[in-house]
CSV table of C-alpha atoms in Angstrom, one decimal:
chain,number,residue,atom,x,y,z
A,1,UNK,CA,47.2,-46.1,-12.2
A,2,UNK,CA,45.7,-43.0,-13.4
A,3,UNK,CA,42.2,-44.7,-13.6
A,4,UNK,CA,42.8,-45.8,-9.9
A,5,UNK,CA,43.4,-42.4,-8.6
A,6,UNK,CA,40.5,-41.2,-10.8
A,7,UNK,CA,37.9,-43.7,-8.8
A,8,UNK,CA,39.7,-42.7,-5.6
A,9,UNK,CA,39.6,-39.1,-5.7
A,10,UNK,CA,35.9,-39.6,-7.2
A,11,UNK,CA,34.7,-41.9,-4.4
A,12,UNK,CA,36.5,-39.1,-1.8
A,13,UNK,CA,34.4,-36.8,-3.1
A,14,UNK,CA,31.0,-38.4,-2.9
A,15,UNK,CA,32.0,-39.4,0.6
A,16,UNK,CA,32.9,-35.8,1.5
A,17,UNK,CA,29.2,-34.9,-0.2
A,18,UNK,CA,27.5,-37.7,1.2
A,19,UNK,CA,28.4,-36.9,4.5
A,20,UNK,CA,28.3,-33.2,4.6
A,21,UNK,CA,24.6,-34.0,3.5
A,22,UNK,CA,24.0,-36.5,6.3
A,23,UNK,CA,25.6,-33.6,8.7
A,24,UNK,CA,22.5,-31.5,9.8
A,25,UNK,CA,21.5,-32.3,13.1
A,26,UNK,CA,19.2,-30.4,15.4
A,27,UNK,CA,22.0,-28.8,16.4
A,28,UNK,CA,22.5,-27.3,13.0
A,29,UNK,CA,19.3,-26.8,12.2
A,30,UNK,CA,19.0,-24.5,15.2
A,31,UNK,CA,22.4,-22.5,14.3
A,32,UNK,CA,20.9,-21.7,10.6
A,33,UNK,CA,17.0,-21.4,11.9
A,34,UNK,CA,18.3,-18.8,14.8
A,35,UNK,CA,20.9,-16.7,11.8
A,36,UNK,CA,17.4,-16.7,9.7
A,37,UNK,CA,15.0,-15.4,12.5
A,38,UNK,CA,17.7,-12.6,13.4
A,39,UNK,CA,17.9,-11.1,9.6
A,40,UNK,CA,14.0,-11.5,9.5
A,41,UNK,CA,13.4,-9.6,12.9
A,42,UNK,CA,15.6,-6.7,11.4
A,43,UNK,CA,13.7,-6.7,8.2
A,44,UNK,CA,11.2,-6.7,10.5
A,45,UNK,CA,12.4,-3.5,11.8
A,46,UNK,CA,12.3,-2.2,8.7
A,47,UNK,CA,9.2,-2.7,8.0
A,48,UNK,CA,10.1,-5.1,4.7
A,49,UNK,CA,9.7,-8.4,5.3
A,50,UNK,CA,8.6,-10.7,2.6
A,51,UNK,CA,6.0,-13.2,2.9
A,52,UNK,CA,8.2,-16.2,1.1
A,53,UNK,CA,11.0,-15.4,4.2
A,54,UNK,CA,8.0,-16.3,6.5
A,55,UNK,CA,7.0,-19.7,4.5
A,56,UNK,CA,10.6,-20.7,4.4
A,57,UNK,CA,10.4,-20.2,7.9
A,58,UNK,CA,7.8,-22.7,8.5
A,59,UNK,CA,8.7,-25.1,6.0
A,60,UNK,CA,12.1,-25.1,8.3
A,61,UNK,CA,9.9,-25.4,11.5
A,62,UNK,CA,8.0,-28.2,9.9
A,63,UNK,CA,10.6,-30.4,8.4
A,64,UNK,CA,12.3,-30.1,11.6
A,65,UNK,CA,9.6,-31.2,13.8
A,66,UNK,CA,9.3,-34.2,11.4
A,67,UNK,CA,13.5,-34.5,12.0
A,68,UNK,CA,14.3,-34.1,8.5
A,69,UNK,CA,17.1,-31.8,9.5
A,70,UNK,CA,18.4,-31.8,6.4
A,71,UNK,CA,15.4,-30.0,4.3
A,72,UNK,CA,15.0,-28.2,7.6
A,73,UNK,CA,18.6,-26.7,7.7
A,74,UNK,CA,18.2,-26.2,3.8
A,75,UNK,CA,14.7,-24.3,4.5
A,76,UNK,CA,16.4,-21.8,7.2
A,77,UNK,CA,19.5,-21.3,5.1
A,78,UNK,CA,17.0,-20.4,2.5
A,79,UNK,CA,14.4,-18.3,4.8
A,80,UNK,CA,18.2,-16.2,5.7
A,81,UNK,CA,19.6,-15.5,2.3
A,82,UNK,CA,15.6,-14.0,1.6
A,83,UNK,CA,15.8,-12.3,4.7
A,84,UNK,CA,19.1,-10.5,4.1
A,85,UNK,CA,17.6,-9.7,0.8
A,86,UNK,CA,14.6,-8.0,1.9
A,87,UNK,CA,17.3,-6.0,3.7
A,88,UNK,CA,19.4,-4.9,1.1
A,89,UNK,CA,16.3,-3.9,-0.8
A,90,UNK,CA,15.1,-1.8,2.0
A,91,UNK,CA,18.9,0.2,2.2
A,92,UNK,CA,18.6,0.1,-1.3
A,93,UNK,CA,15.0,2.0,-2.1
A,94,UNK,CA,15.3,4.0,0.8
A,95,UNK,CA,17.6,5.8,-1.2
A,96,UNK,CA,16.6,5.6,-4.7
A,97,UNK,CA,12.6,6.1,-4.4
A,98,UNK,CA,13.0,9.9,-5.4
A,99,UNK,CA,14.0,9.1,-8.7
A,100,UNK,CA,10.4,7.5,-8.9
A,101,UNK,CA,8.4,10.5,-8.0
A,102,UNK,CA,6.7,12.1,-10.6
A,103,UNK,CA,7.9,15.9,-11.2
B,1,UNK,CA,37.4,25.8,-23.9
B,2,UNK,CA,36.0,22.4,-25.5
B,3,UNK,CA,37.5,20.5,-23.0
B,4,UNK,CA,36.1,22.7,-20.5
B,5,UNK,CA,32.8,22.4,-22.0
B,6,UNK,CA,33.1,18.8,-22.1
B,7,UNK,CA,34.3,18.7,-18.8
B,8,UNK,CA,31.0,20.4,-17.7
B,9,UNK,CA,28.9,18.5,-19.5
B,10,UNK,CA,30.1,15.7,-17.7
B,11,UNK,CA,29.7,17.1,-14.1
B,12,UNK,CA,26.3,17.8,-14.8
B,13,UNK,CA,25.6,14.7,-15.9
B,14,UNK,CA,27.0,13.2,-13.0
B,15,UNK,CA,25.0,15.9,-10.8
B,16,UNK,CA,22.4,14.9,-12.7
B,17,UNK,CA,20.3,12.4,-10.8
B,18,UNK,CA,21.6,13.7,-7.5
B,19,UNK,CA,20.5,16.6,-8.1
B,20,UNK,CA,16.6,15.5,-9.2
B,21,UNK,CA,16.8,13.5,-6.2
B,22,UNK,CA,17.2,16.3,-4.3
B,23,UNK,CA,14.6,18.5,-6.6
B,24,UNK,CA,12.4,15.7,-5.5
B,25,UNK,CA,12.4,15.4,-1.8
B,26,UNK,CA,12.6,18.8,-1.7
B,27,UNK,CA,9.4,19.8,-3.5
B,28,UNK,CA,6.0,21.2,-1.8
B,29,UNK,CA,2.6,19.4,-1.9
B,30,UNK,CA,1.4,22.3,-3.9
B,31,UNK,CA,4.6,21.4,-6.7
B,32,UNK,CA,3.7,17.3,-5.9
B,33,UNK,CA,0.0,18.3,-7.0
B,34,UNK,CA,1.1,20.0,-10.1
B,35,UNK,CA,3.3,17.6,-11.1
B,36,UNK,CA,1.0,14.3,-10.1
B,37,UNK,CA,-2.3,16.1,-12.0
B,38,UNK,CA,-0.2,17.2,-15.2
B,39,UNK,CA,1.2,13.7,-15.5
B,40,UNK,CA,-1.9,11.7,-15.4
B,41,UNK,CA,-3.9,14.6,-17.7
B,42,UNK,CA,-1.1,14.7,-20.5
B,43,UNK,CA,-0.6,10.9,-20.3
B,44,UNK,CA,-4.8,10.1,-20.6
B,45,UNK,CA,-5.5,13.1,-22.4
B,46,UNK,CA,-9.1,11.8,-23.6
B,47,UNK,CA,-9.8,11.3,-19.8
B,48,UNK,CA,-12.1,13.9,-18.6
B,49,UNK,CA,-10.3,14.7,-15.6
B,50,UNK,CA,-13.5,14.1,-13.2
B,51,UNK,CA,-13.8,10.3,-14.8
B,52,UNK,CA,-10.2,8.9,-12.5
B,53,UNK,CA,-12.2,8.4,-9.9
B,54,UNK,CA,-13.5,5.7,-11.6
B,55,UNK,CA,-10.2,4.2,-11.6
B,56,UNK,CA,-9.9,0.8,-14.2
B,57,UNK,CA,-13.1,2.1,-16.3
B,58,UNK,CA,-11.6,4.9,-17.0
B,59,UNK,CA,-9.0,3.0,-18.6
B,60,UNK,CA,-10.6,0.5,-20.4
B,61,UNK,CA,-14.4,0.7,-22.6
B,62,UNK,CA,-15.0,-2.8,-22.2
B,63,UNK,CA,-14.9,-2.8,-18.7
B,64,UNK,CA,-16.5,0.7,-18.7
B,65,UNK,CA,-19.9,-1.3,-20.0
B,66,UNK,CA,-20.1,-3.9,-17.7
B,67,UNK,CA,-19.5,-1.5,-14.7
B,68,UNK,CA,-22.6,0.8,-15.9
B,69,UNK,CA,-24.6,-2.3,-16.5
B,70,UNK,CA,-23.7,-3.1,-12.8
B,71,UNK,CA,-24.7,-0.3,-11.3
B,72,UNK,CA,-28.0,-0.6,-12.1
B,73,UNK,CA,-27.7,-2.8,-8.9
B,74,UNK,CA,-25.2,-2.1,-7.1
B,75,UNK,CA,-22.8,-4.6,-5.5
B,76,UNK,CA,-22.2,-2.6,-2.3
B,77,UNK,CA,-26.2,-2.0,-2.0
B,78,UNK,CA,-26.5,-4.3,1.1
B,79,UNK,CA,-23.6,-2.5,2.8
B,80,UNK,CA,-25.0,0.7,1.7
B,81,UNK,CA,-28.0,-0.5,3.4
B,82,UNK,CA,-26.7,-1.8,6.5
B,83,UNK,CA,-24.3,0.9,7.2
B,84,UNK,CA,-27.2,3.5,7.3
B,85,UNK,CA,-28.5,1.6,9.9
B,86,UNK,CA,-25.4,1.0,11.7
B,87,UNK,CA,-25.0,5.3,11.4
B,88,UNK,CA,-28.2,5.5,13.1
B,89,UNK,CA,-28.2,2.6,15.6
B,90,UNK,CA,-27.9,4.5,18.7
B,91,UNK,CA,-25.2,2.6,21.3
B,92,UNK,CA,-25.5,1.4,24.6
B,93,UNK,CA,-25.2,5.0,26.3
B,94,UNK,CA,-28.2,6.9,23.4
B,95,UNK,CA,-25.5,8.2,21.6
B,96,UNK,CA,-25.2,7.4,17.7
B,97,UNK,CA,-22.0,8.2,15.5
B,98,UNK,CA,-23.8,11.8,14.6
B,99,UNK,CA,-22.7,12.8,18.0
B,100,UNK,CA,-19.0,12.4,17.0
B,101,UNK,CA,-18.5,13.9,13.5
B,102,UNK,CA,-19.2,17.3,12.3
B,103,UNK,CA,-22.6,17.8,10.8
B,104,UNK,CA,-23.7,15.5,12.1
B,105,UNK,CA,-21.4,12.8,10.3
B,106,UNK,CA,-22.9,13.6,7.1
B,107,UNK,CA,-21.3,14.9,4.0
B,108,UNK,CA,-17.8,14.8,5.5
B,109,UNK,CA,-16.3,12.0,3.5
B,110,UNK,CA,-14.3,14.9,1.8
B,111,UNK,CA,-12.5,16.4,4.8
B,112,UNK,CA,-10.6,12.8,5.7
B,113,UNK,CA,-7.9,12.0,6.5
B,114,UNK,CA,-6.9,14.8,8.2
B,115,UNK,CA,-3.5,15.8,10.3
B,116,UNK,CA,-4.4,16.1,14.0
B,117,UNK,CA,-1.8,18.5,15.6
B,118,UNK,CA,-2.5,17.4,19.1
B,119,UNK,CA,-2.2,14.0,18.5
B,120,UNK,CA,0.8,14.3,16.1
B,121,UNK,CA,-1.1,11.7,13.7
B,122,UNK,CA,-3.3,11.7,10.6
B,123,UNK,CA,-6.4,10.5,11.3
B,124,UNK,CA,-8.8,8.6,8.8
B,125,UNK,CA,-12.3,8.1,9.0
B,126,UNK,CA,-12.3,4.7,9.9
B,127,UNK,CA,-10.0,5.9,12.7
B,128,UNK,CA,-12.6,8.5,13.4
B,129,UNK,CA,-15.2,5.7,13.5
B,130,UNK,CA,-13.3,3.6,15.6
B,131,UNK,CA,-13.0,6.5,17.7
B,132,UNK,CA,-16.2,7.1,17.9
B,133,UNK,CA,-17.2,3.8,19.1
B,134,UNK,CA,-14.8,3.3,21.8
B,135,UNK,CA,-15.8,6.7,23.3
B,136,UNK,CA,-18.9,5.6,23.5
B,137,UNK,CA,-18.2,2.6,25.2
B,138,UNK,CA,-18.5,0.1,21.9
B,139,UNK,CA,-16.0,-2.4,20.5
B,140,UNK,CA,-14.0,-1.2,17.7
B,141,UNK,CA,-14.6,-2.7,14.4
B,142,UNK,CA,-12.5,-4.7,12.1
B,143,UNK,CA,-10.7,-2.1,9.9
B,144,UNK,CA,-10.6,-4.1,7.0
B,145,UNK,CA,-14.6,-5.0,5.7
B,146,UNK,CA,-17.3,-5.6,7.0
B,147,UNK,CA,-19.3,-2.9,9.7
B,148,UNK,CA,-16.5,-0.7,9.0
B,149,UNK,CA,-17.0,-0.8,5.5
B,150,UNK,CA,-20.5,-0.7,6.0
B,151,UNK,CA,-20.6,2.5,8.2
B,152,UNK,CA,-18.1,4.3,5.9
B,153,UNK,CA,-19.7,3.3,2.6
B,154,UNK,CA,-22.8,5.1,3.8
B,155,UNK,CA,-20.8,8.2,5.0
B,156,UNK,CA,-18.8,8.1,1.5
B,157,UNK,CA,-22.3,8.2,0.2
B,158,UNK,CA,-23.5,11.1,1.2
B,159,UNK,CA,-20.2,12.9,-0.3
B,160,UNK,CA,-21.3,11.5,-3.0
B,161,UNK,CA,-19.8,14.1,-5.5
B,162,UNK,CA,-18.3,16.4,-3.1
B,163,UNK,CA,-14.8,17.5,-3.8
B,164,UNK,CA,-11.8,16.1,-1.9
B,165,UNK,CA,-10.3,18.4,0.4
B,166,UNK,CA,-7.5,17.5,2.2
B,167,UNK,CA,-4.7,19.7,3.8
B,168,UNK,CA,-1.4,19.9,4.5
B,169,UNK,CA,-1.3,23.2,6.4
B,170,UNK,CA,1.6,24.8,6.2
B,171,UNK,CA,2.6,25.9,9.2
B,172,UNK,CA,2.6,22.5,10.4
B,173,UNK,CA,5.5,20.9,9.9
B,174,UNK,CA,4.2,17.9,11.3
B,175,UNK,CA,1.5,17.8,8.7
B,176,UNK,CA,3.8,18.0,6.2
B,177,UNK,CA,6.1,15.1,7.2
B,178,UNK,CA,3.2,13.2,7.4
B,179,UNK,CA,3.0,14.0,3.9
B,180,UNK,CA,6.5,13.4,2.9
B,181,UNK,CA,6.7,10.0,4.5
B,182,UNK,CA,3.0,9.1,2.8
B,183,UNK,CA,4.8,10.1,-0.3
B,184,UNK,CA,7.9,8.3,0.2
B,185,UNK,CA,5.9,5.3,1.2
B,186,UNK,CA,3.7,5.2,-2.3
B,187,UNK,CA,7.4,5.7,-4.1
B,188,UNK,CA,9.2,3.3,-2.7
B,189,UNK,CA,9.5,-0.3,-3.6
B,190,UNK,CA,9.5,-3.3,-1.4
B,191,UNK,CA,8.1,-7.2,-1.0
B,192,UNK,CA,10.2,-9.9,-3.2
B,193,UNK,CA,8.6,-8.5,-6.6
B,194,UNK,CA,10.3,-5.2,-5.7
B,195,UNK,CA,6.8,-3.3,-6.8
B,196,UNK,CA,6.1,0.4,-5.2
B,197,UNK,CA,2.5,1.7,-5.4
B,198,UNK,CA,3.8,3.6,-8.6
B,199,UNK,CA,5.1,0.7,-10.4
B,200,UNK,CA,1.4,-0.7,-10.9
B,201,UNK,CA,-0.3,3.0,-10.4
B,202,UNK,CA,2.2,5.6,-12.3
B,203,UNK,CA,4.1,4.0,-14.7
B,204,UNK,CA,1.3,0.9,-15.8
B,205,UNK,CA,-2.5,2.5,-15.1
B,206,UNK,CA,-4.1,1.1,-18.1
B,207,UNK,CA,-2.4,-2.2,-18.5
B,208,UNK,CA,-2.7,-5.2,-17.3
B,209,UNK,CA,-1.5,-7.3,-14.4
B,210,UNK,CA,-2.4,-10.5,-14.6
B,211,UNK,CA,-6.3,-10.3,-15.5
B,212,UNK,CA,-6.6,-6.8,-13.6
B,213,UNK,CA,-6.6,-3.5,-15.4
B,214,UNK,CA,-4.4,-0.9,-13.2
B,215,UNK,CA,-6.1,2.2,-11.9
B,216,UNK,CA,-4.3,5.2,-12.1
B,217,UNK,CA,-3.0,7.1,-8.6
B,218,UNK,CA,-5.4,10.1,-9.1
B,219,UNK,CA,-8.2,9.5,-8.0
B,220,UNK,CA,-7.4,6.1,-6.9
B,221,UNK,CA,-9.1,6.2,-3.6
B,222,UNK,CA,-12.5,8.5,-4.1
B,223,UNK,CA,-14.6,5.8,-5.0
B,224,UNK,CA,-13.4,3.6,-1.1
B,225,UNK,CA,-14.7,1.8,-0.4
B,226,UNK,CA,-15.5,-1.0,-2.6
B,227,UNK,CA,-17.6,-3.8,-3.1
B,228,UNK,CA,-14.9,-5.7,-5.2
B,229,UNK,CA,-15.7,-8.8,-7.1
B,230,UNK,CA,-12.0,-10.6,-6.4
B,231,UNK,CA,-13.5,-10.7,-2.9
B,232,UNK,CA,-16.8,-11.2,-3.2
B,233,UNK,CA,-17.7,-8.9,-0.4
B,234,UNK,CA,-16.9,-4.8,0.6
B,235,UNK,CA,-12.8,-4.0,1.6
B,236,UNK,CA,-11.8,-0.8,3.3
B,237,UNK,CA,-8.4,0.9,1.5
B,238,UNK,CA,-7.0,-0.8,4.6
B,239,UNK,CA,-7.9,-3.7,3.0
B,240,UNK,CA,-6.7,-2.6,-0.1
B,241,UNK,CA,-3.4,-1.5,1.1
B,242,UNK,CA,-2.7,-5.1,2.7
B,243,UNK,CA,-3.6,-6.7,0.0
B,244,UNK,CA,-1.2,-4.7,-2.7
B,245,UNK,CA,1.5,-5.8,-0.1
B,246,UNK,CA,0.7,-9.4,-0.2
B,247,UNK,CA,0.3,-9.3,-3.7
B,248,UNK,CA,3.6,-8.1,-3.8
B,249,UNK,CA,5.2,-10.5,-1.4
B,250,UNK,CA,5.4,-8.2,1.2
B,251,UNK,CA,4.4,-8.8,4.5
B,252,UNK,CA,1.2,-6.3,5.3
B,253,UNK,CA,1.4,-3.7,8.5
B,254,UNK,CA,-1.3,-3.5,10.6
B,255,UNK,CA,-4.5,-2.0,9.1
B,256,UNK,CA,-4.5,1.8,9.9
B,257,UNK,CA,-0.5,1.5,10.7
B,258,UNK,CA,0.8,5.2,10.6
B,259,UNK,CA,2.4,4.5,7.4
B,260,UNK,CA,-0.6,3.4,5.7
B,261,UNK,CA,-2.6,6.3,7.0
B,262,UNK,CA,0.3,8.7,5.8
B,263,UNK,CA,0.0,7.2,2.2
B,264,UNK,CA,-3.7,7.6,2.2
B,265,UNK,CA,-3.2,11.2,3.0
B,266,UNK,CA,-0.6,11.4,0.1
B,267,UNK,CA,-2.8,10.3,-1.6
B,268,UNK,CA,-5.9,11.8,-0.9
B,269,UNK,CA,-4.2,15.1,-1.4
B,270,UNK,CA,-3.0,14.7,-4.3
B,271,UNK,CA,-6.9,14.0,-5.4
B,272,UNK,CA,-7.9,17.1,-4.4
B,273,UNK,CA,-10.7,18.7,-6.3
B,274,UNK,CA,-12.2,15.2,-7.8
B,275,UNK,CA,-15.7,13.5,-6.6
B,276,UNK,CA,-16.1,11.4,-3.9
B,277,UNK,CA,-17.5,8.7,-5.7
B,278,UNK,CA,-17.9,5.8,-3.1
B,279,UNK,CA,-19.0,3.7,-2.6
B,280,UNK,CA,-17.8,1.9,-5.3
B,281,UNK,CA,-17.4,-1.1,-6.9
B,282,UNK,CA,-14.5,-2.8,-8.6
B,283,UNK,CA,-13.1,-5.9,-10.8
């Protein structure tokens, strides 16, 4: 019995996994791809944008065109998280650069 | 009273850094100066203080050699060359760039970049240059190599041993936020390595990144620009400048952005007193 319920739950879960994978469409790509180029225009504003944000960005573009959503959607999540980093960084220095300055 | 004391200590301690921070933005050019020449003198003390213009082979004998040996013939010879005859070239309407600069456009190197009160800017001499030529009618050049760094080699040329002499004057408070912002820029870290211009410049000249050996900040930009052998071909410090940001994983601004041009300035101020050497040439 407790082996049954051991296959079952484990065969729930690689169905739950499976088809989360098998879940990004274009829609989703676009959602994630949209979130990413927002947090890269405002490091943008900031003047800190990382050149890897920008290749995730068209790794995302390019698996999408090829409808590999899922890669794509993985690419943009990826091209965010740098994004938001290269924004933390910039609040970050902005305030601890003096402790650099030679005096 | 000893927990008093105690209780002191800690408060200063905890004031501590704040209080540097503050010391720090709040300092002068003239204190900035100071501080930047004493640092790099007491830290290369067997550096005669003329020789960081010279950047890596001041740093390091072995490339010291094979940089004399060079200069026997020169790298940047052809765009020492060229550039001479760009300066004289007149343009479409007779006039040449001699008609733009002071004397004549020679022996200037020195003075740039300066702050330009009107314009609320500091202006380099390849924004001079590019000046120049659309004045005159002519299509700017690439800021980054090539004519540019062919015009401004030969100007650097003639200042060939001529002191820096930039200023910050101080009834401009303009000027001196320029200044503060160039300063802020070169402290400041940023691209996914999370490297400042200090990182490599301050805390590292004398090591080595990867195959390079790092130049120290003084003096870092007298010898622009350079024939360097990583590109097989002349580079303009806007060229340098984009290329530290790359290098770094940071997207590059705009050659000449107002930030770069406020670094330079830093910079260039804080090499006051030390030989135009450029052109020059590096690894």
């Amino acid at each position: 019995m407790r082996i049954m319920t051991s296959i079952v739950a484990g065969a729930a879960v690689l169905m739950a996994l499976t088809s989360a994978h098998a879940a990004e469409t274009a829609d989703t790509f676009k959602a994630a791809y949209e979130k990413a180029e927002a947090a890269n225009k405002k490091a943008g504003d900031l003047r800190n944008q990382w050149t890897t944000t920008d290749k995730a960005l068209k790794a995302a573009k390019k698996a999408a065109d090829e409808g590999n959503f899922d890669l794509a959607t993985k690419e943009a999540k990826h091209a965010e998280a740098l994004a938001n980093a290269s924004i933390a960084q910039t609040e970050r220095e902005v305030k601890l650069w003096p402790d650099a300055v030679i005096r | 009273m000893m927990r008093g004391l105690a209780l002191l200590v800690v408060l200063g301690m905890l004031a501590g850094p704040q209080f540097a921070r503050a010391e720090a933005t709040k300092s002068s050019p003239e204190k900035d100066f100071k501080a930047f020449r004493d640092y790099f003198t007491h830290k290369f003390p067997k550096v005669p203080l003329k020789d960081f213009v010279n950047g890596p082979y001041s740093m390091d004998e072995g490339l010291r050699k094979q940089w004399i040996e060079k200069e026997t013939f020169p790298p940047y010879d052809f765009a020492l060359d060229h550039g001479k005859e760009l300066f004289n070239k007149p343009f479409k309407n007779g006039k040449t760039f001699a008609d733009c600069f002071p004397h004549k456009g020679i022996g200037i190197r020195q003075n740039y970049p300066y702050f330009d009160e009107k314009k609320g800017e500091v202006i380099t001499l390849e924004v001079a240059v590019n000046q120049c030529l659309e004045k005159n009618g002519e299509k700017p050049y690439n800021y980054m190599k090539d004519d540019m760094a062919a015009v401004t080699a030969y100007m650097a040329f003639t200042s060939r041993g001529k002191p820096f002499n930039i200023k910050v004057p101080k009834n401009s408070p303009k000027a001196l936020e320029a200044y503060e912002k160039g300063k802020q820029y070169f402290y400041q870290r940023r691209g996914q390595f999370n490297f400042s211009c200090a990182s490599c410049h301050v805390q590292e000249p004398g090591e080595h990144i990867r195959a390079e050996v790092l130049a120290p900040a003084l003096g870092i930009l007298n010898a622009m620009p350079i024939y360097r052998s990583a590109w097989g071909g002349m580079g303009t410090i806007s060229r340098r400048f984009t290329s530290c940001n790359s290098q770094v994983r940071g997207v590059p601004l705009k050659p000449q952005d107002p930030e770069y041009r406020n670094v330079e300035y830093y910079l260039s101020y804080m090499a006051n007193g030390l030989p135009i050497s450029g052109p020059g040439s590096r690894p």
